XYZ file of C-alpha atoms in Angstrom:
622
model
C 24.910 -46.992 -15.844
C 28.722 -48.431 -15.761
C 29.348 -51.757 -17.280
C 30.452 -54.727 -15.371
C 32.205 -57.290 -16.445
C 32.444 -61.231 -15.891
C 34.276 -60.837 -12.715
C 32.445 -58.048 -11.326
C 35.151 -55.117 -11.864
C 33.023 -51.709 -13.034
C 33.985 -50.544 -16.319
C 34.528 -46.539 -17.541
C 31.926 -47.581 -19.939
C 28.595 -46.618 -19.332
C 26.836 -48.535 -21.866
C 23.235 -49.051 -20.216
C 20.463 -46.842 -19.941
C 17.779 -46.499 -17.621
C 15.830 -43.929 -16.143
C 16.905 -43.135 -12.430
C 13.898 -42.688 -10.055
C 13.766 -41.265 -6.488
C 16.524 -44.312 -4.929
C 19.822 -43.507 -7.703
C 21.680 -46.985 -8.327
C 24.385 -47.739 -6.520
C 26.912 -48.610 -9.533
C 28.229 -45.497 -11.027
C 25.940 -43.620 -13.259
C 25.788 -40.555 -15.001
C 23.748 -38.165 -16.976
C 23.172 -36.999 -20.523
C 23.919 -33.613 -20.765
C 22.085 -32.836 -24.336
C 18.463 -33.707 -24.934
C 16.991 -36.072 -27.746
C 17.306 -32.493 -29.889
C 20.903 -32.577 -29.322
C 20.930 -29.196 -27.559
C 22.451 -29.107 -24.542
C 20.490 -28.058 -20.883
C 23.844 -28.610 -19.374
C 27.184 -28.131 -19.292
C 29.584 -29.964 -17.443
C 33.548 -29.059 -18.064
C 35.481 -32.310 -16.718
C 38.675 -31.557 -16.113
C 40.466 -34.756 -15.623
C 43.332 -35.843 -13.069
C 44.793 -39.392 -14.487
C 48.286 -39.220 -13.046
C 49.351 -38.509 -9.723
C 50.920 -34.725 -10.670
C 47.753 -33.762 -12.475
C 45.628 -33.181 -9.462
C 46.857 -29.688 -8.696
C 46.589 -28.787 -12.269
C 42.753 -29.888 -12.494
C 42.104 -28.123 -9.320
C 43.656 -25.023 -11.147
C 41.429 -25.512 -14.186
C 38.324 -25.742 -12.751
C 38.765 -22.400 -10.958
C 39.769 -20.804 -13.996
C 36.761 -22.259 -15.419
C 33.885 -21.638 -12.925
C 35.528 -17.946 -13.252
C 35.250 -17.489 -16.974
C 31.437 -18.903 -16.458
C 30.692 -16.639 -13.225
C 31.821 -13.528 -14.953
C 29.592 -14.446 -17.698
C 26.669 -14.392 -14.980
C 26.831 -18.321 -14.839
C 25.969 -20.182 -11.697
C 28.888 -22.505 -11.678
C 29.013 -25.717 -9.612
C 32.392 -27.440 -8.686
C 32.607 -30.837 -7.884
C 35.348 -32.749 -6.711
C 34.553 -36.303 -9.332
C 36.233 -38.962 -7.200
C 39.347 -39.763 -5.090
C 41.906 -39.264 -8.098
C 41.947 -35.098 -7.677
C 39.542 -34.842 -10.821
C 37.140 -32.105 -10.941
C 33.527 -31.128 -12.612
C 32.492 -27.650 -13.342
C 28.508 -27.849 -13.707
C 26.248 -25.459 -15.397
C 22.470 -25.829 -15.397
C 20.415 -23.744 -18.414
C 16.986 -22.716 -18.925
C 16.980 -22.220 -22.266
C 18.955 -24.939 -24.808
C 22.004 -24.133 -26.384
C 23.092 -25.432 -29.487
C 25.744 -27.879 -29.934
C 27.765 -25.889 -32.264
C 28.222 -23.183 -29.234
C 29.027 -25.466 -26.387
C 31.733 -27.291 -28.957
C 33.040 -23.792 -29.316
C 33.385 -22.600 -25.881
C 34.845 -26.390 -24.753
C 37.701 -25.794 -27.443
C 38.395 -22.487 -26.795
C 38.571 -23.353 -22.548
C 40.515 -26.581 -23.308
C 43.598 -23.810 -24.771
C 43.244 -22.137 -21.511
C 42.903 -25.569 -19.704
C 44.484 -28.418 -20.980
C 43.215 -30.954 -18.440
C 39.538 -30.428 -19.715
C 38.353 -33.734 -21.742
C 36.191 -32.313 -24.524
C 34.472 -35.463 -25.085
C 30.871 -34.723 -23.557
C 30.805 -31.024 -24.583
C 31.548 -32.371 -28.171
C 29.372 -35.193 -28.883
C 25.746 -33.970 -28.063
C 24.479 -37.627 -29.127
C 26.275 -39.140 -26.023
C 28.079 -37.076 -23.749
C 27.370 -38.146 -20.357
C 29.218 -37.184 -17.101
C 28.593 -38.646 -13.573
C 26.354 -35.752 -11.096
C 26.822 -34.628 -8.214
C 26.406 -37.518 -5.533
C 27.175 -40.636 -8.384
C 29.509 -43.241 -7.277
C 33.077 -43.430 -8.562
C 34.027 -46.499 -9.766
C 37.243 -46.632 -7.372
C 35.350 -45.390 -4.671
C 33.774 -42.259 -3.140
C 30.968 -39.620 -4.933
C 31.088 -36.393 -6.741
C 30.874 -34.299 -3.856
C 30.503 -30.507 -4.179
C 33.404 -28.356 -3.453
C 31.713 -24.639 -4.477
C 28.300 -23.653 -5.767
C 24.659 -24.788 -4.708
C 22.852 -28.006 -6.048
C 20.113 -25.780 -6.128
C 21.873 -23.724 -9.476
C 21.475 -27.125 -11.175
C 17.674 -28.128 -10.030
C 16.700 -24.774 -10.861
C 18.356 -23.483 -13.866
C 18.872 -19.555 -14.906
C 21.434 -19.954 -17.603
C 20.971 -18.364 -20.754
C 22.154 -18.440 -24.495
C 23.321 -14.990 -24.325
C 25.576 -16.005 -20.721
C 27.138 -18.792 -22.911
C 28.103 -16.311 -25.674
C 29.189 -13.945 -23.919
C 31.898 -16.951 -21.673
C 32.507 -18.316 -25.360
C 33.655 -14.427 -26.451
C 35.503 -13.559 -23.273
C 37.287 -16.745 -23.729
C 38.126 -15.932 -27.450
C 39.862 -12.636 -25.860
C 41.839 -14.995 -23.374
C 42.988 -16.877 -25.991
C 43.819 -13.918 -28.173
C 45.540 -11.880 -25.993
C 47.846 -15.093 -25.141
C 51.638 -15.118 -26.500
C 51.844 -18.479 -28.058
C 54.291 -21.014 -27.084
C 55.696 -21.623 -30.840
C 55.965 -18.629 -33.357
C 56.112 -20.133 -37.050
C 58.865 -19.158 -39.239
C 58.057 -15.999 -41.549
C 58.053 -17.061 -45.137
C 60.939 -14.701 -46.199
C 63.959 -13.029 -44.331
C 62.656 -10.114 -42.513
C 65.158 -7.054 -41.680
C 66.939 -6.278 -38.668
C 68.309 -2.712 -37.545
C 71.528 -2.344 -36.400
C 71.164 -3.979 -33.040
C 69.887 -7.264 -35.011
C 66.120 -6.494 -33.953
C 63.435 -7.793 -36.580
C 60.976 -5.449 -38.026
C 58.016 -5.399 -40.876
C 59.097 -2.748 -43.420
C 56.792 0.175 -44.460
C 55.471 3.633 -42.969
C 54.899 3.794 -39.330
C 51.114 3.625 -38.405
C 49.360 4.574 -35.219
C 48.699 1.741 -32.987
C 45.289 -0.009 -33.354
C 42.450 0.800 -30.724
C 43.388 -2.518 -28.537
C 47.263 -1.917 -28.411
C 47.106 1.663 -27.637
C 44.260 0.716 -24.448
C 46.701 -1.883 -23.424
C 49.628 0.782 -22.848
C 47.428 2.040 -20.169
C 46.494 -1.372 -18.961
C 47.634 -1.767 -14.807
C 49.088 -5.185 -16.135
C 50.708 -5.058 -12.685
C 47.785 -6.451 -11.479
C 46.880 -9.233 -14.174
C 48.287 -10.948 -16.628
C 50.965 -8.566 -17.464
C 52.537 -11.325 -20.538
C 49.251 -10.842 -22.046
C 48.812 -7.268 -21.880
C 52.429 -6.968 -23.375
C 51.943 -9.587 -26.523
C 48.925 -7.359 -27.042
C 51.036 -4.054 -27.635
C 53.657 -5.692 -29.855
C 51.501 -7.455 -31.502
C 49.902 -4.287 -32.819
C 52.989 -2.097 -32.886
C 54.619 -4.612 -35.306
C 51.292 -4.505 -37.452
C 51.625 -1.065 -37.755
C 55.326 -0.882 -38.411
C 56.712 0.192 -35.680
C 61.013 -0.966 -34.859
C 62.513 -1.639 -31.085
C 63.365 1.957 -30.611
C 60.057 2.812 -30.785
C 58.507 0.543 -28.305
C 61.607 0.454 -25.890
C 60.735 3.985 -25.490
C 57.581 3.419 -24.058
C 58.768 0.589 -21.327
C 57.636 3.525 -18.666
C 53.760 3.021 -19.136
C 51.827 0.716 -17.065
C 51.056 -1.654 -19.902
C 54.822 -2.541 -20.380
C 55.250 -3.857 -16.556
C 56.216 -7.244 -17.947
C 59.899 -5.517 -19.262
C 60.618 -3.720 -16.166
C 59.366 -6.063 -13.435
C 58.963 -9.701 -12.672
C 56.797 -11.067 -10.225
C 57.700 -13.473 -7.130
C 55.727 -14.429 -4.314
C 52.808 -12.693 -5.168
C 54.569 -9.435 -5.952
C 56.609 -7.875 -8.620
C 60.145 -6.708 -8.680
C 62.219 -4.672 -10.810
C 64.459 -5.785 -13.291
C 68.011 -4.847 -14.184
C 68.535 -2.936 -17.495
C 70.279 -5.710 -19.303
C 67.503 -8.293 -18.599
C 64.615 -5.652 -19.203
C 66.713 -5.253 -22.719
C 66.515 -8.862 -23.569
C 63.080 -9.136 -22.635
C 61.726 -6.679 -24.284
C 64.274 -7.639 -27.454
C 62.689 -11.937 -26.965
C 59.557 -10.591 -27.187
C 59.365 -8.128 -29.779
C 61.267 -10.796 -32.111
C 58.589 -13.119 -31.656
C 55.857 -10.601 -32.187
C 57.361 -9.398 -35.381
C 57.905 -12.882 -36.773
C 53.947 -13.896 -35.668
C 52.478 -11.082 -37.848
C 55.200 -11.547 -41.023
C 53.646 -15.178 -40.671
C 50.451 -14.051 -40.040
C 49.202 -10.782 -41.178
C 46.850 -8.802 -38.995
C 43.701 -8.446 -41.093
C 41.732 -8.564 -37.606
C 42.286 -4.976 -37.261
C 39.543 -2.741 -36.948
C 38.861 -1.898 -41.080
C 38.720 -5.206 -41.147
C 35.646 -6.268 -39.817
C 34.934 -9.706 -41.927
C 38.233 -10.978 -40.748
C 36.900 -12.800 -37.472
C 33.913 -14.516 -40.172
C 36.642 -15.451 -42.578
C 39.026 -16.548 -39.607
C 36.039 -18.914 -38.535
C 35.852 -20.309 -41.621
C 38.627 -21.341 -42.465
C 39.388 -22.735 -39.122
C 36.446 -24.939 -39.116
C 37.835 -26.240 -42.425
C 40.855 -27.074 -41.434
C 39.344 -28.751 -38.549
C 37.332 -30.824 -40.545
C 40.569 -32.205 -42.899
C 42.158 -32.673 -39.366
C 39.356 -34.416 -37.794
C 39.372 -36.613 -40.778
C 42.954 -37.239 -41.064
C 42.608 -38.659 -37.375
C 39.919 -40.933 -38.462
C 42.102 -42.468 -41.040
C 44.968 -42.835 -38.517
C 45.712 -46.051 -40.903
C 46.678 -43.892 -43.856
C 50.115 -42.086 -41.999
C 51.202 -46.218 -41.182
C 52.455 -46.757 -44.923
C 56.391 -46.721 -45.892
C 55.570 -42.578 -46.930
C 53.041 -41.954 -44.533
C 54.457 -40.066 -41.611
C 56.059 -38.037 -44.042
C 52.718 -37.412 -45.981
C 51.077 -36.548 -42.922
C 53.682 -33.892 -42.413
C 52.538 -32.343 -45.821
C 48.875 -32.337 -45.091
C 49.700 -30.506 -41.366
C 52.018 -28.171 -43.280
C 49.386 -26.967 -45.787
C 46.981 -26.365 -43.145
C 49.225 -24.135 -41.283
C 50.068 -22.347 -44.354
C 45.827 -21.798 -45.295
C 45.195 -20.545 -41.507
C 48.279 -18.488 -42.075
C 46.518 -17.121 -45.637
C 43.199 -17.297 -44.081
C 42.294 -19.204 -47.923
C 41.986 -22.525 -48.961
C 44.663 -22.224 -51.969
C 48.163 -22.515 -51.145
C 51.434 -21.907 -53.183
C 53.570 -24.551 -51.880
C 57.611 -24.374 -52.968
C 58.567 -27.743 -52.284
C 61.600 -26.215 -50.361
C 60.134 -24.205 -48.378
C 57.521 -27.005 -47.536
C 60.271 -29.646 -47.231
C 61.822 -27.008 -44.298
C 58.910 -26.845 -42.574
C 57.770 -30.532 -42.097
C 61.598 -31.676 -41.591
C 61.996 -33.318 -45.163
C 63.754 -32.926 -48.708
C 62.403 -31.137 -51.454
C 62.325 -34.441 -53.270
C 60.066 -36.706 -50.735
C 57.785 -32.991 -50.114
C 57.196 -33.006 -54.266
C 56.452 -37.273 -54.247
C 54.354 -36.598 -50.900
C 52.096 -33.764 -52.723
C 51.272 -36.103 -55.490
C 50.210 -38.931 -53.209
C 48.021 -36.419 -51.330
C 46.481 -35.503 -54.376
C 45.991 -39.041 -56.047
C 44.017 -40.243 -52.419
C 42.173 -36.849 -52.546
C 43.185 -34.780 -50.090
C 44.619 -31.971 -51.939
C 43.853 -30.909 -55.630
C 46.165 -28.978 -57.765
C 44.731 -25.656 -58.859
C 47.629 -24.343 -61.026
C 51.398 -25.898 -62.014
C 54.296 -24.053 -61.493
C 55.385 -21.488 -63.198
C 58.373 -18.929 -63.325
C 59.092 -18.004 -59.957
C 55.941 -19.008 -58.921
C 55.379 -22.936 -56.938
C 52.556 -24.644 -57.773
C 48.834 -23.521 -56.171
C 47.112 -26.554 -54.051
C 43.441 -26.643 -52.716
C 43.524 -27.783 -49.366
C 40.224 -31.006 -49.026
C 38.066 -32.389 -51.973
C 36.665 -28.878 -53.132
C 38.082 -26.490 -51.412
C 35.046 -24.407 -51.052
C 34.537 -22.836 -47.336
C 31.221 -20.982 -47.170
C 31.335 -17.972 -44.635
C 27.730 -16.616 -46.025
C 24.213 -16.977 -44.644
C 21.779 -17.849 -47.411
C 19.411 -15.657 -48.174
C 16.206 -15.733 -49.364
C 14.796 -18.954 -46.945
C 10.946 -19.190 -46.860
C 10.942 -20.431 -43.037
C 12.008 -18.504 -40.417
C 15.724 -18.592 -39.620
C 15.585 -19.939 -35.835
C 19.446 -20.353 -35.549
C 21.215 -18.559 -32.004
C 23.212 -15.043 -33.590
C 26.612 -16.069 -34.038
C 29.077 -16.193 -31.366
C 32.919 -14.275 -32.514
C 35.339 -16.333 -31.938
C 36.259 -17.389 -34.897
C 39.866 -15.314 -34.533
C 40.272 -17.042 -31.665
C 39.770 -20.901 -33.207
C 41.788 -19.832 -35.932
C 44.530 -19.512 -33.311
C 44.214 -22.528 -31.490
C 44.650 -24.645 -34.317
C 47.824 -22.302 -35.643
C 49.641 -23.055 -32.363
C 48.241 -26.819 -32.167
C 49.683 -27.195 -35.777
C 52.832 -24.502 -35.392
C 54.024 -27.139 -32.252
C 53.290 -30.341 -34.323
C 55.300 -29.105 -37.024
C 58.038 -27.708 -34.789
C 58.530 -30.416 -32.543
C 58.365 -33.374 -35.665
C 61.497 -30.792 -37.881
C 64.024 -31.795 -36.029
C 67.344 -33.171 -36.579
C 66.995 -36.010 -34.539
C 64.038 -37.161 -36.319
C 65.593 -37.678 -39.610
C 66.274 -40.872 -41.682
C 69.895 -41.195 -40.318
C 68.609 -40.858 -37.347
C 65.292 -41.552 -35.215
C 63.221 -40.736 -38.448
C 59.883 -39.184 -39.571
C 57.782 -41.817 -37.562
C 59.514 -41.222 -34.320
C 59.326 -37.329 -34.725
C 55.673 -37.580 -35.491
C 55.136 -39.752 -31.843
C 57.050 -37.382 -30.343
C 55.449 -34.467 -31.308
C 52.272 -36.036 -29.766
C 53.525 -36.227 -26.822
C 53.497 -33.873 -23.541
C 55.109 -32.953 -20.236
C 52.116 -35.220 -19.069
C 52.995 -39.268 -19.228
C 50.403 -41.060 -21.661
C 50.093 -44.531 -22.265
C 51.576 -46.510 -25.544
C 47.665 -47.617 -26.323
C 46.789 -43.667 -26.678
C 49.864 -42.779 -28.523
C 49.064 -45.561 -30.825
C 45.663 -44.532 -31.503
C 47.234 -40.780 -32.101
C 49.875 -41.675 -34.781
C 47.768 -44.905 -36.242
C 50.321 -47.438 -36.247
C 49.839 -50.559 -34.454
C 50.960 -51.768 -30.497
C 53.789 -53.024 -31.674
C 55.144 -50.646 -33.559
C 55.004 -48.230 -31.167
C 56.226 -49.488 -28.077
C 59.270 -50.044 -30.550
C 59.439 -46.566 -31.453
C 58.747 -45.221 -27.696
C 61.980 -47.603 -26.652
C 63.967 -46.271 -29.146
C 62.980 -42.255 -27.925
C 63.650 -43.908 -24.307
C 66.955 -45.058 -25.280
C 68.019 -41.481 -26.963
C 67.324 -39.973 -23.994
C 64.652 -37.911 -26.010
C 61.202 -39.440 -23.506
C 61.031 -40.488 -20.272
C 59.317 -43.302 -18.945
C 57.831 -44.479 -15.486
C 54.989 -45.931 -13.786
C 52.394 -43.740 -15.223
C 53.202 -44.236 -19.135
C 55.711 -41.931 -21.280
C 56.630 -38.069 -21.348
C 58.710 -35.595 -22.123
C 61.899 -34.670 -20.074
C 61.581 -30.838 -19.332
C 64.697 -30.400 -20.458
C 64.521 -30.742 -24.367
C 67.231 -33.880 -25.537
C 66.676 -33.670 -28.992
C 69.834 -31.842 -29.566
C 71.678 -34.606 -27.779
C 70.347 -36.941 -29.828
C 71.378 -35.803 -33.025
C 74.628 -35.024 -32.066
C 75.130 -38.892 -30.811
C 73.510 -40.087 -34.545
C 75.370 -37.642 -36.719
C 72.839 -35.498 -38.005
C 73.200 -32.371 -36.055
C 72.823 -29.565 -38.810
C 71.093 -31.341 -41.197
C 67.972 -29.416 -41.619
C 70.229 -26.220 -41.340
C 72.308 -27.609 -43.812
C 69.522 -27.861 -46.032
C 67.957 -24.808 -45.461
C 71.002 -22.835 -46.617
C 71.299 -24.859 -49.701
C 67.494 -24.368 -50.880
C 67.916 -20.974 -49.978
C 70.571 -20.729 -52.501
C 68.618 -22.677 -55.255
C 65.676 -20.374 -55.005
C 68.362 -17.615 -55.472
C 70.010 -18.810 -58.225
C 66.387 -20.032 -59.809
C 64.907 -16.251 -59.336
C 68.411 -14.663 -60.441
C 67.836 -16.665 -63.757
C 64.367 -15.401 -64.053
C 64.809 -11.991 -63.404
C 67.735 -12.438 -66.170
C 65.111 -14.321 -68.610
C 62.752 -10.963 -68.139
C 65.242 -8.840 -69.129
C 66.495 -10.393 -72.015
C 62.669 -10.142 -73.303
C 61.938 -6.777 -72.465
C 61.835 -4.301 -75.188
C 65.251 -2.028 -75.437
C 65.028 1.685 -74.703
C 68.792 2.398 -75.837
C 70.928 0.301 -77.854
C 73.670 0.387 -75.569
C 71.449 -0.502 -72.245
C 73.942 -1.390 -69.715
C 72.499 -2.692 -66.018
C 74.354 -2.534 -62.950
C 76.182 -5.670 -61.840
C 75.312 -7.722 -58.879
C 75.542 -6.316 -55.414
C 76.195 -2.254 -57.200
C 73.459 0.198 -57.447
C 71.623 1.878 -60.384
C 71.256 5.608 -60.360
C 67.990 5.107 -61.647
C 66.244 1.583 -61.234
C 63.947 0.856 -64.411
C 61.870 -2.382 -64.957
C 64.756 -3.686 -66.721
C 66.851 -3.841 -63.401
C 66.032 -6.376 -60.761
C 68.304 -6.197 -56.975
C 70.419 -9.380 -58.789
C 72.136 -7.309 -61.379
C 73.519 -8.356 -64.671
C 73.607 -12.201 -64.719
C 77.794 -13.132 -65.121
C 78.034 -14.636 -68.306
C 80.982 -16.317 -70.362
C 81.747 -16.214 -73.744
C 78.443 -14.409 -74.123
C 76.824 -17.368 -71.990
C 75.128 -17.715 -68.381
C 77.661 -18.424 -66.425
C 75.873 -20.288 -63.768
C 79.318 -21.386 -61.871
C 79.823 -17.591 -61.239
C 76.338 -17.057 -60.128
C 76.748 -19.824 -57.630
C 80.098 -18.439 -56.415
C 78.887 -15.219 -56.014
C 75.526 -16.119 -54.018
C 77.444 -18.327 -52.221
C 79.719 -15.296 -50.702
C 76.534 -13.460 -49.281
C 75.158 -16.866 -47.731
C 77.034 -16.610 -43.932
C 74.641 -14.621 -41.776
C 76.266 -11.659 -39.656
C 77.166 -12.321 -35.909
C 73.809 -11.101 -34.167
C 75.101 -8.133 -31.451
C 73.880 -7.903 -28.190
C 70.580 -5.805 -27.597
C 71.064 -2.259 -27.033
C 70.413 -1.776 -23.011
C 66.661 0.196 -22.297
C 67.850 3.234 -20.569
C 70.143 4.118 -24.255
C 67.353 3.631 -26.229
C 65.017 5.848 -23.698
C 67.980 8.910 -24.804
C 68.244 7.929 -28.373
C 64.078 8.436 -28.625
C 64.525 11.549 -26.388
């Protein structure tokens, strides 16, 4: 039952228990979805509407919901919770499902449907949600919208239904183009017309891809069909040319066509072209930062994939609990780090990263200096552990939590029966929830604006907790860790710049990014691009002097060896020739001033050229 306070106003805390008989109370109340077991007999997906503009979008999530369940031969129940617009998607079962599962399919849904609170699908000890007919505490019941209250007093639901919604979800999510890409680790080519592509022989499309080209996406999700064809052409090393020439089949009606108002129209050329050219960048740079072992010789990938991500999850989980630990001088910064790393392990699908301090410092939006200072400090409190120093060309190998150790193996052996539900595959699919959670975190917190001359590292990790959605100072507070105080000062400051927006309902995002603004007005637009060119340099000049360091100890096949200088090309490459060339020297020493010089030459990129329109590349493939 609700709480009510000294002055009579109901509470959203339902903090006493009693068991309802044939007259319900007449306070708000609700129900326990999991038994004493902690296996849940239902399900309730409560999609919540706590502004005034999120209404329309709950309404929209619990019909995507209650369709995912009814396709999974789920009785689905919608109810509308109260007079705010919120919804509740019930699900009665006759057999018990274990919490594990139902954690699973909330998380995966919650991608799909970001009003959905996970809270009573996620805490089997105490998740409670108010039933059809309860009292709302500002007035009205949960009145039923769709569905029978007969599904819920006489329950069909099965373990195998919720699988089988938990796996078709996992496919949702999969077949999804995420909203960030991460960067790829190293430069990737480009043919002539500037297009990205993964280098090696061409392979036939996997299974999924080539099915998709003969998807009527016309009549779905046509995005989703196309991110599942690049996807798998850039796997398999396919360029532009090559998919541009297959824009004709049904799968590829996202290039050609557009929908509005419920239908789809064509396209011109040039905006088919850049399109098609957007997306296939994106899908190339996805796979160079994260291979696609989940092809089909592959099969342990989605058990490894689960793994890890539930690893991750856990240092995550437990980051949030010590929200206290990212308030010190170096924390926000150090926080940055420990998000980094994880995207790097999902990335490797392992546990041990090699983290170059520059390459780490790019990604969370800091030097090289506070990235090395910020890996020790993670170390010394125990959240990483050092595995091996660095050596040659080679950064120094972290663990990622105390031991590192993820166990994707069923014991064997067990003298009592194993009772446990047969697992449920989505583990590809968690794996990329929690690369685009962290991919966005990162992204949004590297910014220019968010740098010490300017808003800094605290205000870029607030921000990049923040949504289109307002939310109030108390639960961005709780987010980042740092006190009231501090972070109504920092939400002013974001205010001011012009980089949130704030009215009635709490703080949010302008649609129209303003980070760029920002900078500009403190004097740090460039910075991190600045930077970026310059470490890129280093690590040249670093691995120039290494390759030079292996040649100088190699054995010598002729006495009077001669290499080819930098930028020419040797007739016949040996292990005693590396793409840098002869190292310049002076006076018979390294000339390091040269090197510099002559890196520095090669560091402007080229002028990227326009895409090359669909119908030429349809006659260059013919």
């Amino acid at each position: 039952m609700a709480s009510v306070d000294a002055y009579g106003e109901i509470q959203n805390l339902y903090s006493e228990t009693q068991r309802v008989g044939p007259t319900p109370p007449e306070t708000p109340w609700a129900i326990y979805l999991a038994g004493p077991d902690r296996t849940f007999e239902l399900l309730c997906f409560d999609h919540d509407a706590k502004t005034d503009g999120a209404a329309a979008a709950a309404a929209r999530d619990a019909e995507v919901t209650a369709g995912i369940l009814s396709r999974a031969g789920l009785e689905p129940v919608v109810c509308a919770s109260g007079p705010g617009g919120g919804r509740h998607v019930w699900v009665a079962l006759a057999e018990a499902v274990d919490a594990e599962t139902v954690a699973t399919l909330a998380r995966l849904v919650r991608h799909l449907c970001p009003t959905l609170d996970l809270s009573p699908l996620t805490n089997p000890a105490a998740g409670c949600v108010r039933p059809p007919g309860a009292p709302h505490r500002a007035g009205g019941v949960s009145e039923v919208i769709t569905g029978s209250v007969g599904a819920l007093t006489a329950p069909t639901g099965t373990v195998a239904q919720v699988h089988a919604a938990a796996e078709h979800v996992a496919h949702l999510v999969e077949a999804a183009e995420p909203e960030h890409v991460p960067t790829a680790r190293r430069p990737l080519p480009v043919d002539k017309h500037q297009h990205r592509y993964l280098a090696g022989p061409r392979l036939p499309l996997p299974r999924a891809s080539a099915a998709a080209l003969d998807e009527d996406a016309a009549m779905g999700d046509a995005s989703a069909v196309l991110w599942r064809i690049l996807i798998g052409a850039a796997s398999s090393r396919w360029r532009y040319e090559d998919v541009a020439a297959l824009t004709d089949r049904p799968g590829m009606a996202h290039i050609l066509t557009e929908r509005s108002r419920g239908t789809r129209v064509s396209r011109t050329p040039a905006q088919a072209a850049e399109r098609l050219s957007h997306h296939w960048n994106r899908a190339v740079q996805w796979v160079a930062a994260n291979p696609r072992e989940q092809s089909e010789e592959d099969p342990t990938f989605d058990l490894r994939a689960g793994a890890i991500a539930a690893h991750v999850r856990q240092i995550q989980q437990r980051a949030d609990a010590s929200a206290g630990r990212w308030t010190t001088p170096a924390g926000p910064t150090d926080r940055r780090i420990l998000d980094a790393l994880c995207l790097l392990a999902l990335q490797g699908l392992t546990t041990s990263v090699e983290a170059d301090i520059r390459r780490l410092g790019l990604l969370a939006g800091i030097g090289r200096e506070t990235a090395r200072t910020g890996l020790l400090r993670l170390a010394e409190s125990g959240w990483i552990a050092q595995q091996t120093p660095a050596e040659g060309v080679h950064a120094a190998r972290w663990t990622l939590g105390p031991s590192g150790v993820i166990h994707i193996e069923t014991s064997e052996g067990r003298s009592q029966v194993d009772t446990r539900a047969p697992r449920t595959h989505t583990g590809s699919a968690e794996r990329t929830i929690l690369l685009a959670q962290l991919a966005a975190r990162t992204t949004d917190a590297a910014h220019d604006a968010f740098t010490p001359g300017a808003l800094g590292h605290h205000a870029g990790n607030l921000y990049a907790r923040t949504t289109l959605e307002p939310q109030t100072a108390l639960a961005l507070s709780q987010a980042t860790g740092a006190s009231l105080e501090r972070t109504h000062r920092t939400l002013e400051r974001l205010v001011d710049a012009g980089v949130l927006l704030l009215d009635a309902t709490g703080w949010r995002r302008s649609r129209r990014d303003r980070r760029a603004p920002a900078a500009t007005s403190y004097g740090t637009s460039g910075l991190l691009a600045h930077r970026a060119r310059t470490y890129r340099l280093e690590r040249d000049l670093w691995t120039w002097w290494q390759a030079e360091q292996t040649w100088m100890r190699a054995p010598r096949r002729t006495p009077a060896a001669r290499r080819a200088g930098h930028g020419q090309l040797s007739l016949i490459p040996s292990d005693e020739t590396t793409s840098y060339g002869a190292h310049p020297r002076r006076n018979g020493r390294a000339d390091y001033r040269a090197a510099r010089a002559l890196l520095t030459e090669e560091q402007p990129a080229k002028a990227a050229q326009q895409p090359a329109p669909i119908a030429a590349l349809h006659s260059q493939a013919a």
